[in-house]
Coordinates of C-alpha atoms and ligand atoms in Angstrom, one line a residue:
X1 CA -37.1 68.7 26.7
X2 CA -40.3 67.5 25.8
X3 CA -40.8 68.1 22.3
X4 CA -36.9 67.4 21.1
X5 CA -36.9 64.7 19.1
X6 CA -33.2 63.9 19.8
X7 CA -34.1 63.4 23.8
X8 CA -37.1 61.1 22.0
X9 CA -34.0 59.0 20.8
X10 CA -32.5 59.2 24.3
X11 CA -35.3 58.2 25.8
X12 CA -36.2 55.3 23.1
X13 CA -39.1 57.2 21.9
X14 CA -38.0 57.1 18.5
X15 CA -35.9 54.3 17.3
X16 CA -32.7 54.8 15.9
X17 CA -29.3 53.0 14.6
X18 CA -27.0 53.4 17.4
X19 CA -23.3 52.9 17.2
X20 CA -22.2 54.2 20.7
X21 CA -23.5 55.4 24.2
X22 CA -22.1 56.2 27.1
X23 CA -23.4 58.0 30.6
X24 CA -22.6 61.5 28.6
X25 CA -23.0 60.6 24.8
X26 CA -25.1 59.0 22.1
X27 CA -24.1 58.3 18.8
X28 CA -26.4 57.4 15.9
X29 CA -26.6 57.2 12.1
X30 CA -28.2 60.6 10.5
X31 CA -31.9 59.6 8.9
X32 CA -31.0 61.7 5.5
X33 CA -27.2 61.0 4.9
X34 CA -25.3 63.1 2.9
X35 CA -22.0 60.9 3.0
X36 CA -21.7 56.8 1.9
X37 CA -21.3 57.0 6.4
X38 CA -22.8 59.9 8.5
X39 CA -23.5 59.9 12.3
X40 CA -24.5 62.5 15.1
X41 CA -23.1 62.8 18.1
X42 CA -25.5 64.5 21.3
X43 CA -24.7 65.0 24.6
X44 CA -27.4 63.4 26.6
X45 CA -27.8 66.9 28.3
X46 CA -29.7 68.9 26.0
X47 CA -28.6 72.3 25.5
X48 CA -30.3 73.8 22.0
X49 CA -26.9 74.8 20.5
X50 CA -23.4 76.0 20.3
X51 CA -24.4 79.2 21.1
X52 CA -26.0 78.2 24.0
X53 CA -22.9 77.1 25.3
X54 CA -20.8 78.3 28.4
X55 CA -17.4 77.4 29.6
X56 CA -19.8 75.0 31.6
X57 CA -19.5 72.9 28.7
X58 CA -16.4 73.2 27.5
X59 CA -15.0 69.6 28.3
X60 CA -17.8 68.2 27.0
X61 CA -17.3 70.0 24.0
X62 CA -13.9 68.9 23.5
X63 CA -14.9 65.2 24.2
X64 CA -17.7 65.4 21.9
X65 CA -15.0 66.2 19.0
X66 CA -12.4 63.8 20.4
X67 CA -15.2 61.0 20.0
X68 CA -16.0 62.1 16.9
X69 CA -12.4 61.0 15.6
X70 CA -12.6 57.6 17.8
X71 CA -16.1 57.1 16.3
X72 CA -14.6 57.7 12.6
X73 CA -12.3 55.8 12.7
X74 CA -14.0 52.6 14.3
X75 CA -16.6 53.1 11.4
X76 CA -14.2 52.8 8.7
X77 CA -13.4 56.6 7.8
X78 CA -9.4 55.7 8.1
X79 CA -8.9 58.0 5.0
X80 CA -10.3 61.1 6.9
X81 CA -13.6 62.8 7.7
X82 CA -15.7 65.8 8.1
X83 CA -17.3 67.6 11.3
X84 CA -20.3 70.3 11.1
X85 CA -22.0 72.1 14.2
X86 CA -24.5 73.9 12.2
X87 CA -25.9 76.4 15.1
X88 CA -29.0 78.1 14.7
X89 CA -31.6 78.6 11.8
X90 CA -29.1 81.1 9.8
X91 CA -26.2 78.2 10.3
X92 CA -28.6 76.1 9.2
X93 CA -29.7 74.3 12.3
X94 CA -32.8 72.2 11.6
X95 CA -33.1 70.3 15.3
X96 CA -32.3 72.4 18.5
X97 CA -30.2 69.9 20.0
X98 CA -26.3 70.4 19.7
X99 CA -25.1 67.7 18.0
X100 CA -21.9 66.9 15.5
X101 CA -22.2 65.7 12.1
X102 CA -19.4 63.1 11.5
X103 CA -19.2 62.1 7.9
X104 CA -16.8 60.5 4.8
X105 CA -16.8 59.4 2.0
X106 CA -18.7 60.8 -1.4
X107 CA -20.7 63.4 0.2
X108 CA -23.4 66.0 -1.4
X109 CA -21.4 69.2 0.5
X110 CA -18.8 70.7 -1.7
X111 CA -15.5 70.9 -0.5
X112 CA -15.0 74.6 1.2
Ligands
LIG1 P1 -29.1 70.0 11.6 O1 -29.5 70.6 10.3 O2 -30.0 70.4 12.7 O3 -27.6 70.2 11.9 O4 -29.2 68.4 11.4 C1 -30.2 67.6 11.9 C2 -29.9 66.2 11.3 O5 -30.7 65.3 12.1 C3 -30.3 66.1 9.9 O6 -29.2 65.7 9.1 C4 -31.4 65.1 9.9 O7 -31.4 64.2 8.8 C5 -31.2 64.4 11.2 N1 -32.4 63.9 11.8 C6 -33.6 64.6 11.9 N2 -34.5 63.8 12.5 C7 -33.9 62.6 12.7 C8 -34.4 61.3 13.3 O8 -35.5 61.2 13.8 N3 -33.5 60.3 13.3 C9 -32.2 60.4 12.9 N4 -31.4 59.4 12.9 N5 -31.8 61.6 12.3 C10 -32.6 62.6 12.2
LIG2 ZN1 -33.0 67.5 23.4

């Protein structure tokens, strides 16, 4: 996708503060936190959103969540964390790239 600025950070096109990759995954530190830590976690396959989602994906899905945790708690977040698809403009999706929000500590979000 030529115009997705999170294959631009896959590709090294725009730099950013990594804290894990893998052949499937890339894991960086959000530009704007809104928690003391907050990363994203892509897939380096880009698919736009949730939505957009088959059972094609659905391991990747589930290891996208299960690295999440790992990632959390290698990071420091051993009292617990949060996770946020947001999916879509209405769900608040500002970059058309699935990706998970992993964040702890104070955070801007009120509690649901
Ligand atoms: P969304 O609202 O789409 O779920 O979240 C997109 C997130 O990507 C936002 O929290 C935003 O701060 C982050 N973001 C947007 N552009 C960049 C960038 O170039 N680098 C990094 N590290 N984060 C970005
Ligand atoms: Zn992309």
């Amino acid at each position: 996708m030529l115009d997705c600025i999170f294959c631009k950070i896959l590709k090294n096109q725009i730099p950013s503060k990594k804290i894990f990759e893998d052949e499937d995954f890339l894991a960086f530190h959000d530009i704007h936190p809104i928690a003391r830590i907050h990363f994203l976690i892509i897939p380096k396959l880009h698919v736009d959103s949730l939505v957009q989602c088959t059972h094609v994906h659905q391991a990747m899905l589930g290891r996208m969540l299960l690295l999440g945790a790992e990632l959390a708690s290698q990071q420091g977040m051993n009292d617990g964390f949060r996770t946020m698809i947001n999916t879509g403009h209405g769900g608040g999706q500002e970059v058309f790239h699935l990706h998970v929000h992993v964040f702890g500590g104070e955070t801007v979000i009120p509690k649901l």
